[in-house]
mmCIF file with all atom_site columns, C-alpha atoms in Angstrom:
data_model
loop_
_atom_site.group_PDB
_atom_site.id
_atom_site.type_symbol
_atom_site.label_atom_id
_atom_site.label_alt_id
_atom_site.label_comp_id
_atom_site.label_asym_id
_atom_site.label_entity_id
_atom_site.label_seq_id
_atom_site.pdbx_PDB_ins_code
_atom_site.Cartn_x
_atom_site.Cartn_y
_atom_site.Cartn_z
_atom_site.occupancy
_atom_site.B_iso_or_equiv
_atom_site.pdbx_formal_charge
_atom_site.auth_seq_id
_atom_site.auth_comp_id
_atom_site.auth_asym_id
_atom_site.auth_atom_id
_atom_site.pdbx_PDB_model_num
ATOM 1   C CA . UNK Q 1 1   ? -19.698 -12.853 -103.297 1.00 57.00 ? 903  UNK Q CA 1
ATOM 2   C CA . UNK Q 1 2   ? -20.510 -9.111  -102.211 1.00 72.00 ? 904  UNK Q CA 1
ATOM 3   C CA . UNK Q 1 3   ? -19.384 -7.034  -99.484  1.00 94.00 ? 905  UNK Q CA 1
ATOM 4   C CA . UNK Q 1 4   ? -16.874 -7.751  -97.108  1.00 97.00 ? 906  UNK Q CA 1
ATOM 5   C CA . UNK Q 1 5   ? -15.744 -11.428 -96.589  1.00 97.00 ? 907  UNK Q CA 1
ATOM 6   C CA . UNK Q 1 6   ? -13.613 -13.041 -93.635  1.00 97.00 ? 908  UNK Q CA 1
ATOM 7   C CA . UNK Q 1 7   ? -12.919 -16.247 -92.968  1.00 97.00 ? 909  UNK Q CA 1
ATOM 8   C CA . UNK Q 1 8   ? -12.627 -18.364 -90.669  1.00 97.00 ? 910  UNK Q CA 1
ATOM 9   C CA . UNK Q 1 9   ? -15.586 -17.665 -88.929  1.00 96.00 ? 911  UNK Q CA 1
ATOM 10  C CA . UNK Q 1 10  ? -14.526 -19.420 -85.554  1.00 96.00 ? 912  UNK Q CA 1
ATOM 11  C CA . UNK Q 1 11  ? -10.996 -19.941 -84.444  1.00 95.00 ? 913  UNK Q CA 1
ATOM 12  C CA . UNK Q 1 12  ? -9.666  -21.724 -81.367  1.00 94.00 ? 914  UNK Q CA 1
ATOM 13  C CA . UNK Q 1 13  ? -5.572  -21.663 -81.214  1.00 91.00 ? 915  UNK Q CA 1
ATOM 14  C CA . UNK Q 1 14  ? -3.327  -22.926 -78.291  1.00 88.00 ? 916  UNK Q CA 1
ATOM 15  C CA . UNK Q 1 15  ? -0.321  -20.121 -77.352  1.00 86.00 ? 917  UNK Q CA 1
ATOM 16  C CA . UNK Q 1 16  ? 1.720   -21.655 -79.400  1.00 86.00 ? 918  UNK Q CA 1
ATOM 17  C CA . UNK Q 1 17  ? 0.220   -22.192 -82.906  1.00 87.00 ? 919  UNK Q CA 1
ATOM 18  C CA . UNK Q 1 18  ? 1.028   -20.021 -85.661  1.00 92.00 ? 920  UNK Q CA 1
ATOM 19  C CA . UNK Q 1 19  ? -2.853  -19.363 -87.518  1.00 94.00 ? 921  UNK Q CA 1
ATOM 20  C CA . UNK Q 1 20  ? -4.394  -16.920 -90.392  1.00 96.00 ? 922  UNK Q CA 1
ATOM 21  C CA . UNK Q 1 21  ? -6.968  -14.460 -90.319  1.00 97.00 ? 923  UNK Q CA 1
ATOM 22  C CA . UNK Q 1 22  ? -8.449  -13.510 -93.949  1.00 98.00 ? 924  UNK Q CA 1
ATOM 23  C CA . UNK Q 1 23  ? -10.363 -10.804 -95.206  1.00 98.00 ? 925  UNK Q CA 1
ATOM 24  C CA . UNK Q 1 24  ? -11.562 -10.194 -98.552  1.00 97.00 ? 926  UNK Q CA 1
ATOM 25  C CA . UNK Q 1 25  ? -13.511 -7.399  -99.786  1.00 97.00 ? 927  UNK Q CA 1
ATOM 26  C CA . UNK Q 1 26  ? -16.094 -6.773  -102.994 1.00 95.00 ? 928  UNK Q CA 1
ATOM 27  C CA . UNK Q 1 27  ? -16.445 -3.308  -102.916 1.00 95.00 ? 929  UNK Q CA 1
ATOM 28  C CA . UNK Q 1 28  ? -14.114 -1.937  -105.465 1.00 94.00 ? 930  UNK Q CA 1
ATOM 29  C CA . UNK Q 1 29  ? -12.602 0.249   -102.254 1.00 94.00 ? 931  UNK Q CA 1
ATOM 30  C CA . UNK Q 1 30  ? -8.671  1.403   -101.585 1.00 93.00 ? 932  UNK Q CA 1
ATOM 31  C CA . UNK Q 1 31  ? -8.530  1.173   -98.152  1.00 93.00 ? 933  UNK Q CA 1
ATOM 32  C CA . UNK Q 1 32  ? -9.034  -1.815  -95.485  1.00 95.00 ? 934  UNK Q CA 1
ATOM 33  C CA . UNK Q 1 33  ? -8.824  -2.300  -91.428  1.00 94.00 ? 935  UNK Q CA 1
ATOM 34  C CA . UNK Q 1 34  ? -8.271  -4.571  -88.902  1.00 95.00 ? 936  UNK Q CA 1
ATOM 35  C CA . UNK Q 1 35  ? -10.250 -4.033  -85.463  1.00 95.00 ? 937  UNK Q CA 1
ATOM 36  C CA . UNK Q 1 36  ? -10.754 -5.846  -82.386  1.00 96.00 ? 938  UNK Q CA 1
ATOM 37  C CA . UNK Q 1 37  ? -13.299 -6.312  -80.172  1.00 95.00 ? 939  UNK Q CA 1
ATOM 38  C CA . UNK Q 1 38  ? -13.691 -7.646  -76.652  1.00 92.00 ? 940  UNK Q CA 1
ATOM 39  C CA . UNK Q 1 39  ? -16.091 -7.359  -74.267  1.00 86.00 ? 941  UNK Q CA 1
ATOM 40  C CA . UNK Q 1 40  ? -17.666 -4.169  -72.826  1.00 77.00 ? 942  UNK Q CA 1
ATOM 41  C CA . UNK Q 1 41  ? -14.310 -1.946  -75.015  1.00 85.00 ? 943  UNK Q CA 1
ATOM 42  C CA . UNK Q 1 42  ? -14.721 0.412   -77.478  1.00 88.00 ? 944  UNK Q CA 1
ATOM 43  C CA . UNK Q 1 43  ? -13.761 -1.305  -81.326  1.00 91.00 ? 945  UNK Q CA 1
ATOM 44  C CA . UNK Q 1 44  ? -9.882  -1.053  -81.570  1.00 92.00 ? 946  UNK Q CA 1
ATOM 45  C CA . UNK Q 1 45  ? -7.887  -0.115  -84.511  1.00 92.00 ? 947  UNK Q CA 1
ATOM 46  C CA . UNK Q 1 46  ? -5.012  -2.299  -84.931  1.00 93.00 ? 948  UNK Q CA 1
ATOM 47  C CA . UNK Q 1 47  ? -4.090  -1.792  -88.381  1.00 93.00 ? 949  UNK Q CA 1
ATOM 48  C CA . UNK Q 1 48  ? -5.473  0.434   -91.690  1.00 92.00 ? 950  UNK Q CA 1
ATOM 49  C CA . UNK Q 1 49  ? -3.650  0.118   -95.218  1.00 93.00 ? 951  UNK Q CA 1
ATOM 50  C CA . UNK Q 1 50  ? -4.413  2.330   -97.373  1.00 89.00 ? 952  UNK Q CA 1
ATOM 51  C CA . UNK Q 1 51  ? -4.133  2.044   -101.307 1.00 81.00 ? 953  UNK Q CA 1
ATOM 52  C CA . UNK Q 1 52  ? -2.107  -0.953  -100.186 1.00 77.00 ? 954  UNK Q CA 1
ATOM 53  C CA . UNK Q 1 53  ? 0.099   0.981   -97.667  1.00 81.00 ? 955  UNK Q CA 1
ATOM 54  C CA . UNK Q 1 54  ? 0.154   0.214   -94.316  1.00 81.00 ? 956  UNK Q CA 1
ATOM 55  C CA . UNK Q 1 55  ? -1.008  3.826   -92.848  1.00 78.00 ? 957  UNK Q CA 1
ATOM 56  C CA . UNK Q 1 56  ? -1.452  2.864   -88.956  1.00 72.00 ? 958  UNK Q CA 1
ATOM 57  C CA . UNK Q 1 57  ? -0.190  0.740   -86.274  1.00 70.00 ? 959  UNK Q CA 1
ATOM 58  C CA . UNK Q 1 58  ? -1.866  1.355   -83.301  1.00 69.00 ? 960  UNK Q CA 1
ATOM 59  C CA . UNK Q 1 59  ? 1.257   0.119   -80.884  1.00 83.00 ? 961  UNK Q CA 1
ATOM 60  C CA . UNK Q 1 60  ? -0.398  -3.718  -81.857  1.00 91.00 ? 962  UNK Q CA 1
ATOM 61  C CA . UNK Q 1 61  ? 1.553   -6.296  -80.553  1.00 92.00 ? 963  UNK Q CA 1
ATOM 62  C CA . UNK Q 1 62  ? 4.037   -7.567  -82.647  1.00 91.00 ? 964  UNK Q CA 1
ATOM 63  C CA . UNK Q 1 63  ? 2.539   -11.013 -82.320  1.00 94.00 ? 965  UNK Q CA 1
ATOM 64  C CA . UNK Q 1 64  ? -0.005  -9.598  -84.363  1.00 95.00 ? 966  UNK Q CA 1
ATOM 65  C CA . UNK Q 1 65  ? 1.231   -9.167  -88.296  1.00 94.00 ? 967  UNK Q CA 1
ATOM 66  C CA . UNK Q 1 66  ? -0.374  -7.461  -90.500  1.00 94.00 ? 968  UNK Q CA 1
ATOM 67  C CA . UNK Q 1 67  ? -0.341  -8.113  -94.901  1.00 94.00 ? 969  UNK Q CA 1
ATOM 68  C CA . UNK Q 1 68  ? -2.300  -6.284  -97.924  1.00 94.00 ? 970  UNK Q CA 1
ATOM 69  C CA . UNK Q 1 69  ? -1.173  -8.012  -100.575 1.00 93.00 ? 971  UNK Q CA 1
ATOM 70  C CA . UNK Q 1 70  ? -3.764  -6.194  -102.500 1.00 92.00 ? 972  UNK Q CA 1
ATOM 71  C CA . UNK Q 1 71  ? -6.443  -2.978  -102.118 1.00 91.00 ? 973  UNK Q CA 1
ATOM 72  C CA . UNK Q 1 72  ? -8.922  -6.742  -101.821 1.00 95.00 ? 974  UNK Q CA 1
ATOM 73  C CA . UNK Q 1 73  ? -7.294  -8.603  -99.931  1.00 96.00 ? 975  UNK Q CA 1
ATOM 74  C CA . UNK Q 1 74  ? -5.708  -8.233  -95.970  1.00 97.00 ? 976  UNK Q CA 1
ATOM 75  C CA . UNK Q 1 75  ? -4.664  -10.885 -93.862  1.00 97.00 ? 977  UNK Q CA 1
ATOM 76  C CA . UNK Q 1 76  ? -3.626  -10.993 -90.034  1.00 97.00 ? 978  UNK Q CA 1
ATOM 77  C CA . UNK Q 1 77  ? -1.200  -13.431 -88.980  1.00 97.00 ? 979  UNK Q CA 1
ATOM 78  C CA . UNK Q 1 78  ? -1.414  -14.965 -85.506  1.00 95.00 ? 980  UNK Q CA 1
ATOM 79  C CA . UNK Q 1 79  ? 1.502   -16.537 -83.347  1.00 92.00 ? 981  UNK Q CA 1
ATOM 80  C CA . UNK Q 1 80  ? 2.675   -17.312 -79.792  1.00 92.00 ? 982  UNK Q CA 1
ATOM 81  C CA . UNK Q 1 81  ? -1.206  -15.311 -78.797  1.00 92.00 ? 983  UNK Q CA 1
ATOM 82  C CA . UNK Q 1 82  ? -1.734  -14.676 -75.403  1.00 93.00 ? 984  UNK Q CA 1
ATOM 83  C CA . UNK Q 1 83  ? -5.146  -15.829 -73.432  1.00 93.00 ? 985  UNK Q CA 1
ATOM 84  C CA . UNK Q 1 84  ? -6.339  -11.999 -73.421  1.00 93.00 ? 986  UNK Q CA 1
ATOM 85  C CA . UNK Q 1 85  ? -6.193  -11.989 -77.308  1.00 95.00 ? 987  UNK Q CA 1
ATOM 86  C CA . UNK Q 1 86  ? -9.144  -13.655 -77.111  1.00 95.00 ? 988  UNK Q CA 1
ATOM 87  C CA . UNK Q 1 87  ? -11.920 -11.294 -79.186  1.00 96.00 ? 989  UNK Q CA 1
ATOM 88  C CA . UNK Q 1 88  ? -13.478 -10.267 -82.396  1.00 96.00 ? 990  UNK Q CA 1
ATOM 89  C CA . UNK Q 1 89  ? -11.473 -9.650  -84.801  1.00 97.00 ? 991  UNK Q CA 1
ATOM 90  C CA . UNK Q 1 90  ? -13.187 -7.343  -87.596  1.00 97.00 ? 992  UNK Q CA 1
ATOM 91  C CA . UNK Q 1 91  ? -12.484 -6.788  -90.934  1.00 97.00 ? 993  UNK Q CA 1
ATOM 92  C CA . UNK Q 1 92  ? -13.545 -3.401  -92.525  1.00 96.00 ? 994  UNK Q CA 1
ATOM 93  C CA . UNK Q 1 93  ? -13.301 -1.835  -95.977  1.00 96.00 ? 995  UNK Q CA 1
ATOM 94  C CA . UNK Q 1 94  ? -13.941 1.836   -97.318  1.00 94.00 ? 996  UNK Q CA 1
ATOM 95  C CA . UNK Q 1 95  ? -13.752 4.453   -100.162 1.00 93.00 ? 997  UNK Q CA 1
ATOM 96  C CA . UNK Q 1 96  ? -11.038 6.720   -98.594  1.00 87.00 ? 998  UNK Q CA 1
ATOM 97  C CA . UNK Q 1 97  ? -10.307 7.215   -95.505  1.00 84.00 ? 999  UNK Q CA 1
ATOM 98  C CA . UNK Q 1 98  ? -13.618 8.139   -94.420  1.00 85.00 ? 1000 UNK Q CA 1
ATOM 99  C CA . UNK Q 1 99  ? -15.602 6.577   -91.446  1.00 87.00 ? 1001 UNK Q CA 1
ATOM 100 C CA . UNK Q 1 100 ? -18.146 5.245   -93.412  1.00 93.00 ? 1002 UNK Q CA 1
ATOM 101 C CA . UNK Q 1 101 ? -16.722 1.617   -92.884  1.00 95.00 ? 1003 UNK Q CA 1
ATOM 102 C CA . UNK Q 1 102 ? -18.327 -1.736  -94.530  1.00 96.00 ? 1004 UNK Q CA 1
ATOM 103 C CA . UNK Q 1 103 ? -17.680 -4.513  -92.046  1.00 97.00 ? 1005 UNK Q CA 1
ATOM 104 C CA . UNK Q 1 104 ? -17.015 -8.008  -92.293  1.00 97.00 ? 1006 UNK Q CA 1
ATOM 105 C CA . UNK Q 1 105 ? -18.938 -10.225 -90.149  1.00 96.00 ? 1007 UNK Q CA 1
ATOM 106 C CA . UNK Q 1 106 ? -15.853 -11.009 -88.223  1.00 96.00 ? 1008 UNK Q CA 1
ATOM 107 C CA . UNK Q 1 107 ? -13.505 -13.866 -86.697  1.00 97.00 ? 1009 UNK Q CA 1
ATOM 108 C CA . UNK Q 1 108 ? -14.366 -15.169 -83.618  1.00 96.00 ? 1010 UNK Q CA 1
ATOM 109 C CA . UNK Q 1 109 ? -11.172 -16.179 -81.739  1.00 96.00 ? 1011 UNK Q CA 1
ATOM 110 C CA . UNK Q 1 110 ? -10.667 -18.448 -78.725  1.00 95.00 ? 1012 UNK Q CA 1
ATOM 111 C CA . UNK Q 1 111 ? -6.785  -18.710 -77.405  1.00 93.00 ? 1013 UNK Q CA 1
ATOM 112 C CA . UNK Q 1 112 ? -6.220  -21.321 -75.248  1.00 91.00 ? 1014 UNK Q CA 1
ATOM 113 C CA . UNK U 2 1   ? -6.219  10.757  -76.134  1.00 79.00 ? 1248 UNK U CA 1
ATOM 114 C CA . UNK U 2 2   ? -9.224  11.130  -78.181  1.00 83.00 ? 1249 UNK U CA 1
ATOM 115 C CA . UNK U 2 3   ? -12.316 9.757   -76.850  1.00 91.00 ? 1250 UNK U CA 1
ATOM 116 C CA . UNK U 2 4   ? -15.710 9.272   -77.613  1.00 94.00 ? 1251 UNK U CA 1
ATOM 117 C CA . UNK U 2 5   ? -18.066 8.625   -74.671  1.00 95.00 ? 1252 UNK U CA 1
ATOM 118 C CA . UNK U 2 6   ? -21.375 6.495   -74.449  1.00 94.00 ? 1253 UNK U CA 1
ATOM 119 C CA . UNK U 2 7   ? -23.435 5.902   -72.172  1.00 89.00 ? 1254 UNK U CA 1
ATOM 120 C CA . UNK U 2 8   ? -23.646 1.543   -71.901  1.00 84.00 ? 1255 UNK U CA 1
ATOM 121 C CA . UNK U 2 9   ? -27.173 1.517   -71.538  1.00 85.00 ? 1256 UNK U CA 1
ATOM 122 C CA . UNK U 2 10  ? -29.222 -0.632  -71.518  1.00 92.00 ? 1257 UNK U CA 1
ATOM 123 C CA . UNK U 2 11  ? -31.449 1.600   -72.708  1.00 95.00 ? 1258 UNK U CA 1
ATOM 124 C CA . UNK U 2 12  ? -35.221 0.505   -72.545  1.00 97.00 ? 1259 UNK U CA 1
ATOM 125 C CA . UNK U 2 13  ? -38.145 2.146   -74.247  1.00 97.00 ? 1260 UNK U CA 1
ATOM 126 C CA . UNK U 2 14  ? -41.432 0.934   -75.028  1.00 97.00 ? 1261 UNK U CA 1
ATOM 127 C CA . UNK U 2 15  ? -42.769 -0.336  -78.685  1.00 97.00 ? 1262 UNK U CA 1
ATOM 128 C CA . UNK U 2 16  ? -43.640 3.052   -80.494  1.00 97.00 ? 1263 UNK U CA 1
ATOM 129 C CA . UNK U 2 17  ? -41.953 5.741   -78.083  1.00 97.00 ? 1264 UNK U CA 1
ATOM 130 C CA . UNK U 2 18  ? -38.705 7.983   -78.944  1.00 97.00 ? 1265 UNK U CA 1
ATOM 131 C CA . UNK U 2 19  ? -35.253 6.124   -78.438  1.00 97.00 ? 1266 UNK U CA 1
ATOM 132 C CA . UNK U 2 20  ? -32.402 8.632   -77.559  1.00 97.00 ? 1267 UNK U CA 1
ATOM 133 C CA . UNK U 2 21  ? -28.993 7.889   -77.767  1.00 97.00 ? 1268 UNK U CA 1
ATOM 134 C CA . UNK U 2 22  ? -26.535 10.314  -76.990  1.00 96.00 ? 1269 UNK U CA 1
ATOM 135 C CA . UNK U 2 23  ? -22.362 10.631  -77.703  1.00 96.00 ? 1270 UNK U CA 1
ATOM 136 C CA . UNK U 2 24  ? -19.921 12.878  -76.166  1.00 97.00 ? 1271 UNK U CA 1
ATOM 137 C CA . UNK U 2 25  ? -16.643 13.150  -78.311  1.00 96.00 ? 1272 UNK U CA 1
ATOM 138 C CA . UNK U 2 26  ? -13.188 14.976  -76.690  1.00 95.00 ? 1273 UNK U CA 1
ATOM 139 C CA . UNK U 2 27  ? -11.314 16.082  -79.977  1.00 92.00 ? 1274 UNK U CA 1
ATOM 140 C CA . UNK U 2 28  ? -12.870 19.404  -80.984  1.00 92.00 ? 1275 UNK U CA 1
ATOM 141 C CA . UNK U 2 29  ? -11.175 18.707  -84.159  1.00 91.00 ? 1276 UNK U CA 1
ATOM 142 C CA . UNK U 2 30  ? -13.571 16.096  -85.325  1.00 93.00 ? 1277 UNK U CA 1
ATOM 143 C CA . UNK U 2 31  ? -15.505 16.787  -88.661  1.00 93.00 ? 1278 UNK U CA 1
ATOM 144 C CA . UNK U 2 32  ? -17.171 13.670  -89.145  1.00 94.00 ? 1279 UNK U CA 1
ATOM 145 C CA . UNK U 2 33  ? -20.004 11.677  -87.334  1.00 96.00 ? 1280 UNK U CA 1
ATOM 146 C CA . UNK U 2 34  ? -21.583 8.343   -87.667  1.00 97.00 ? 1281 UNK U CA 1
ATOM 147 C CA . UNK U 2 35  ? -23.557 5.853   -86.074  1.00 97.00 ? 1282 UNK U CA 1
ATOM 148 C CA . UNK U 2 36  ? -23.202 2.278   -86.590  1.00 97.00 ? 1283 UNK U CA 1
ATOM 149 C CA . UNK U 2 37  ? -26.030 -0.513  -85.430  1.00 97.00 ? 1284 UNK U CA 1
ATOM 150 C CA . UNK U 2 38  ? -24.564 -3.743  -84.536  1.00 96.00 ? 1285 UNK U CA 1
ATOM 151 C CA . UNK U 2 39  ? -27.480 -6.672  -83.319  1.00 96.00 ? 1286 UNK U CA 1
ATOM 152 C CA . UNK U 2 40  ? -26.019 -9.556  -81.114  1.00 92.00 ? 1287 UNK U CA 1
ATOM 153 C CA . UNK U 2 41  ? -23.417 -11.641 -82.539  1.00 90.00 ? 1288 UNK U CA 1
ATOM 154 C CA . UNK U 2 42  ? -23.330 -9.492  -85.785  1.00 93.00 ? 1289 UNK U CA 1
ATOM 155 C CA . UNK U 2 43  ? -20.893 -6.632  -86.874  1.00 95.00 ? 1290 UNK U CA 1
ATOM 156 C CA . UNK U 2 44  ? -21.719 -3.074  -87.054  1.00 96.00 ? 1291 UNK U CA 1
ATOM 157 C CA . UNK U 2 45  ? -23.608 -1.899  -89.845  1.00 96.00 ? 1292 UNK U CA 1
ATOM 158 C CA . UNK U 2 46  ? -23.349 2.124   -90.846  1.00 96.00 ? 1293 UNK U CA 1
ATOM 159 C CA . UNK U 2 47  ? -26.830 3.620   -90.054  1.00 96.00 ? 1294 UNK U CA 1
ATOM 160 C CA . UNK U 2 48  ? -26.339 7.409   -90.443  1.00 95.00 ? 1295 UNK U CA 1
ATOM 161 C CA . UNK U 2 49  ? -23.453 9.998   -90.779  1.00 95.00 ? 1296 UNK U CA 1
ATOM 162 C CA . UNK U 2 50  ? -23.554 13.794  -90.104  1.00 96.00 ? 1297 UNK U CA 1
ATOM 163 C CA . UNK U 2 51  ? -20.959 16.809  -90.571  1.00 94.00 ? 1298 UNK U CA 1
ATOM 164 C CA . UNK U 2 52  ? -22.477 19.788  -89.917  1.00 93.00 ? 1299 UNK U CA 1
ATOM 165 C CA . UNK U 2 53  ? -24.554 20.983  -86.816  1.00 95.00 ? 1300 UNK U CA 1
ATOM 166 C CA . UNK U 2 54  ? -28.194 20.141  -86.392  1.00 95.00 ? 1301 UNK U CA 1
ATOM 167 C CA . UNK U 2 55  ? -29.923 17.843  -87.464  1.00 96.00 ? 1302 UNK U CA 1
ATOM 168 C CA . UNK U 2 56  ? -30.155 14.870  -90.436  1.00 96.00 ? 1303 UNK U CA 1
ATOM 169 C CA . UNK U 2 57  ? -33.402 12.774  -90.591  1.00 97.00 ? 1304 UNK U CA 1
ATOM 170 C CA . UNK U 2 58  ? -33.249 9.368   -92.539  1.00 95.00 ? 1305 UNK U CA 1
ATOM 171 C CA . UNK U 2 59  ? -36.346 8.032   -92.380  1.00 96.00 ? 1306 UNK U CA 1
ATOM 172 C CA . UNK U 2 60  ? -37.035 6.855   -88.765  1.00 97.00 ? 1307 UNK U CA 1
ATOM 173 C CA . UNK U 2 61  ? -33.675 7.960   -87.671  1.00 97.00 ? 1308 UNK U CA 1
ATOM 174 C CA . UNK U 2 62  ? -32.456 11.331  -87.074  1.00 98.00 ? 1309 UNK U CA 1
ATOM 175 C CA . UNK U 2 63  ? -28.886 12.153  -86.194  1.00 97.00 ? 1310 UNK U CA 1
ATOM 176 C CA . UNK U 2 64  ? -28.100 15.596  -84.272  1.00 97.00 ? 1311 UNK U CA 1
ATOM 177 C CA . UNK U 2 65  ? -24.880 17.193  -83.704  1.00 97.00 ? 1312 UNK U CA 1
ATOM 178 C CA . UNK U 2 66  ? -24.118 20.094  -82.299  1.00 96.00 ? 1313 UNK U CA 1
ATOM 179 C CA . UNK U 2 67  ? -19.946 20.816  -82.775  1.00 95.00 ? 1314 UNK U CA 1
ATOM 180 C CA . UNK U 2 68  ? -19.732 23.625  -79.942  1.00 95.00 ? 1315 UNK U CA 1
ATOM 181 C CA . UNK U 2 69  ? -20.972 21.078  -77.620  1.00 95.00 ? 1316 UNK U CA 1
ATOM 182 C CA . UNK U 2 70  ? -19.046 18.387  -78.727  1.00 96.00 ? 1317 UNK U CA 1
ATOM 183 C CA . UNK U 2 71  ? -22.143 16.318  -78.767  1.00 96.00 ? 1318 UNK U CA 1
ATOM 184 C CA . UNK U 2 72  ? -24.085 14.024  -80.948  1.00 97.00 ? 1319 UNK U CA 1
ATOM 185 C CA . UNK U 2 73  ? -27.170 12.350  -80.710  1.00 97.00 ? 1320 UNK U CA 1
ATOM 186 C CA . UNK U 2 74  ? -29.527 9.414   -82.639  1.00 98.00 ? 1321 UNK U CA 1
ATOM 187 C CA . UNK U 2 75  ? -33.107 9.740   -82.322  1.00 98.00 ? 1322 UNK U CA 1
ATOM 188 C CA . UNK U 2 76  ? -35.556 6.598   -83.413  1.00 98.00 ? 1323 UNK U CA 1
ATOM 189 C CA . UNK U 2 77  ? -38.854 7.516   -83.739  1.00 98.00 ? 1324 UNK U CA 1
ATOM 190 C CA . UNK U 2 78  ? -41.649 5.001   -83.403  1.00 98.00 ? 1325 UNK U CA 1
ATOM 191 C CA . UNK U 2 79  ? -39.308 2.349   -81.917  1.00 98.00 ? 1326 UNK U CA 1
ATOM 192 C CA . UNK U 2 80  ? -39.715 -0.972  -83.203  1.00 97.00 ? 1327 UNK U CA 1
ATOM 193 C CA . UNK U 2 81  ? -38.498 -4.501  -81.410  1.00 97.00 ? 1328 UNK U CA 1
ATOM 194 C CA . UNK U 2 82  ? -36.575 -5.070  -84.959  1.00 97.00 ? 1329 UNK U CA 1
ATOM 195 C CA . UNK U 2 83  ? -34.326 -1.766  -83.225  1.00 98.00 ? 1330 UNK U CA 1
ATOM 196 C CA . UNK U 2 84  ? -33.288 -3.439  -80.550  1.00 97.00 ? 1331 UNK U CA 1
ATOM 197 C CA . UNK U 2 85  ? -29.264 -3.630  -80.822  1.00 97.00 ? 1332 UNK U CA 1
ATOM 198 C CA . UNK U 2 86  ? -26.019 -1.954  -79.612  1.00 96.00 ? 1333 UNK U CA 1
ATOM 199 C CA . UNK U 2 87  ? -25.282 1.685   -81.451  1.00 97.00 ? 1334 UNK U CA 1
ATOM 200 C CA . UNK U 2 88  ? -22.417 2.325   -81.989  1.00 97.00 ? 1335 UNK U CA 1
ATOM 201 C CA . UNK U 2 89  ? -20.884 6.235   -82.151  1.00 96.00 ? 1336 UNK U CA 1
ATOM 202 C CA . UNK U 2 90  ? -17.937 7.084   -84.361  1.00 96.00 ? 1337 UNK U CA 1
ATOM 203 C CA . UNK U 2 91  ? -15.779 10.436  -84.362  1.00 95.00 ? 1338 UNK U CA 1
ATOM 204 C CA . UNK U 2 92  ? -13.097 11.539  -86.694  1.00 91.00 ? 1339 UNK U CA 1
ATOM 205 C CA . UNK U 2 93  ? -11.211 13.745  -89.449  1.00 89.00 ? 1340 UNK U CA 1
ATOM 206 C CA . UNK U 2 94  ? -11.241 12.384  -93.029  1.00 85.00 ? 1341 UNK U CA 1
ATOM 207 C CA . UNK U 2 95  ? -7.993  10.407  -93.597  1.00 80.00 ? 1342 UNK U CA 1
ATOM 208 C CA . UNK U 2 96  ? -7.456  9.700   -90.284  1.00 81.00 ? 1343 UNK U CA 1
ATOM 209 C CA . UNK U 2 97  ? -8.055  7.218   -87.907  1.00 82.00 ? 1344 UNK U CA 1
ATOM 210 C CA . UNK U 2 98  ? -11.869 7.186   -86.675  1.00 89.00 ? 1345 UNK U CA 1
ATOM 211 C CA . UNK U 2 99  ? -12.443 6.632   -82.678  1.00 92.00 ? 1346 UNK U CA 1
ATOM 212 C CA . UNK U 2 100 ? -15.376 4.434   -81.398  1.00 94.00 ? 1347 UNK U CA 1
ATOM 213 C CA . UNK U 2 101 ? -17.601 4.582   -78.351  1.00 94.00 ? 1348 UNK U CA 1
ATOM 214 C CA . UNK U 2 102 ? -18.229 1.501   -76.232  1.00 94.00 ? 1349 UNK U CA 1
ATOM 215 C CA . UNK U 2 103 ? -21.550 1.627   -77.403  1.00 95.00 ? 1350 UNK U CA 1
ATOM 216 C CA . UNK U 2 104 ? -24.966 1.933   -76.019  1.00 96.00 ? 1351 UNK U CA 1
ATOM 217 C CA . UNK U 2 105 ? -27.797 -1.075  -75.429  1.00 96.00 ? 1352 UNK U CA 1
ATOM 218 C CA . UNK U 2 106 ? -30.935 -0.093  -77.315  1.00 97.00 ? 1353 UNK U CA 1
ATOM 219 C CA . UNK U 2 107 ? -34.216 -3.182  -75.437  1.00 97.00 ? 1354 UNK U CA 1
ATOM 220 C CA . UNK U 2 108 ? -37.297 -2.051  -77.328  1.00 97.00 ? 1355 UNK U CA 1
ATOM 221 C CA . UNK U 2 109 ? -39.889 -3.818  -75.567  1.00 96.00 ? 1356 UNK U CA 1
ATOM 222 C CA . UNK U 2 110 ? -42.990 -4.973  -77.537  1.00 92.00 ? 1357 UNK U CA 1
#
């Protein structure tokens, strides 16, 4: 495996489920990012750790939660999501804080 | 609130001409530029970077930034179908969070 890795690809969850987002990256890098995108808006940061520190919380919702359990590993858990969560949800990896971001090629996510 | 602004395109040029993109950033604290590529249904993929005004050619691609303006720009020379995606423009300080544009439509037509 190289590069950045997230699985699943697809997603559909009802309001109510409790589901996993996964992210794993190949890159030997210290610091990896959550973002979401929907239609027509600008990529959203929702989360960054950094050397395994969570460094940013961009006022996510707290149905959103966030775990590094490793500088290779993130993971975004999902519950009681709202219709409007409904987006890309992007998985991102780097050397440092820089912006030179390697991206996953993301988890498509339907909430019903 | 730091912004960076695109314009949503589409953007249409013919096989062979001069693509021009262009990004307008509000925090004159930014040091650090980049443009990411991202074709339909795929994630963005880093292209260029830049950090100091003027310009940075890469091949077919040349970034431009001019800090004073708060401006930066991607050029694509001899425009190909193959180009044909949404750009992506990124702002930001090292060690901080990084702000996106919306992005801008790039239809090369053969």
């Amino acid at each position: 495996e190289t590069g950045v890795t997230q699985t699943p690809r697809h997603l559909v969850m009802g309001m109510t489920n409790k589901k996993s987002l996964k992210c794993e990256q190949h890159l030997g890098h210290n610091a990896m990012y959550w973002y979401k995108q929907s239609a027509k808006k600008p990529l959203e940061l929702m989360f960054v750790y950094s050397l395994e520190e969570r460094v940013e919380n961009n006022s996510v919702p707290s149905r959103f939660s966030p775990e590094c359990p490793n500088s290779s590993h993130l993971f975004l858990h999902l519950h009681t999501l709202q219709p409007e969560d409904s987006a890309l949800y992007l998985c991102a990896s780097s050397q440092g804080m820089t912006g030179e971001l390697f991206f996953g090629e993301g988890s498509r996510l339907t909430v019903l | 609130q730091k912004e960076v602004e695109q314009n949503s395109g589409p953007l249409s040029v013919p096989e062979g001409a001069i693509a021009s993109l262009n990004c307008t950033y509000s925090d004159r604290g930014s040091q650090s530029f980049f443009w990411y590529r991202q074709y339909s249904g795929k994630s963005p993929e880093l292209i260029m970077f830049i950090y100091s005004n003027g310009d940075k050619e890469d091949g077919r691609f040349t970034a431009q930034l001019n800090k004073a303006s708060q401006y930066v720009s991607l050029l694509i020379r001899d425009s190909q179908p193959s180009d044909s995606a949404t750009y992506l423009c990124a702002a930001g300080v090292y060690g901080q969070n990084f702000v996106f544009g919306p992005g801008t439509r790039l239809s090369v037509l053969p």
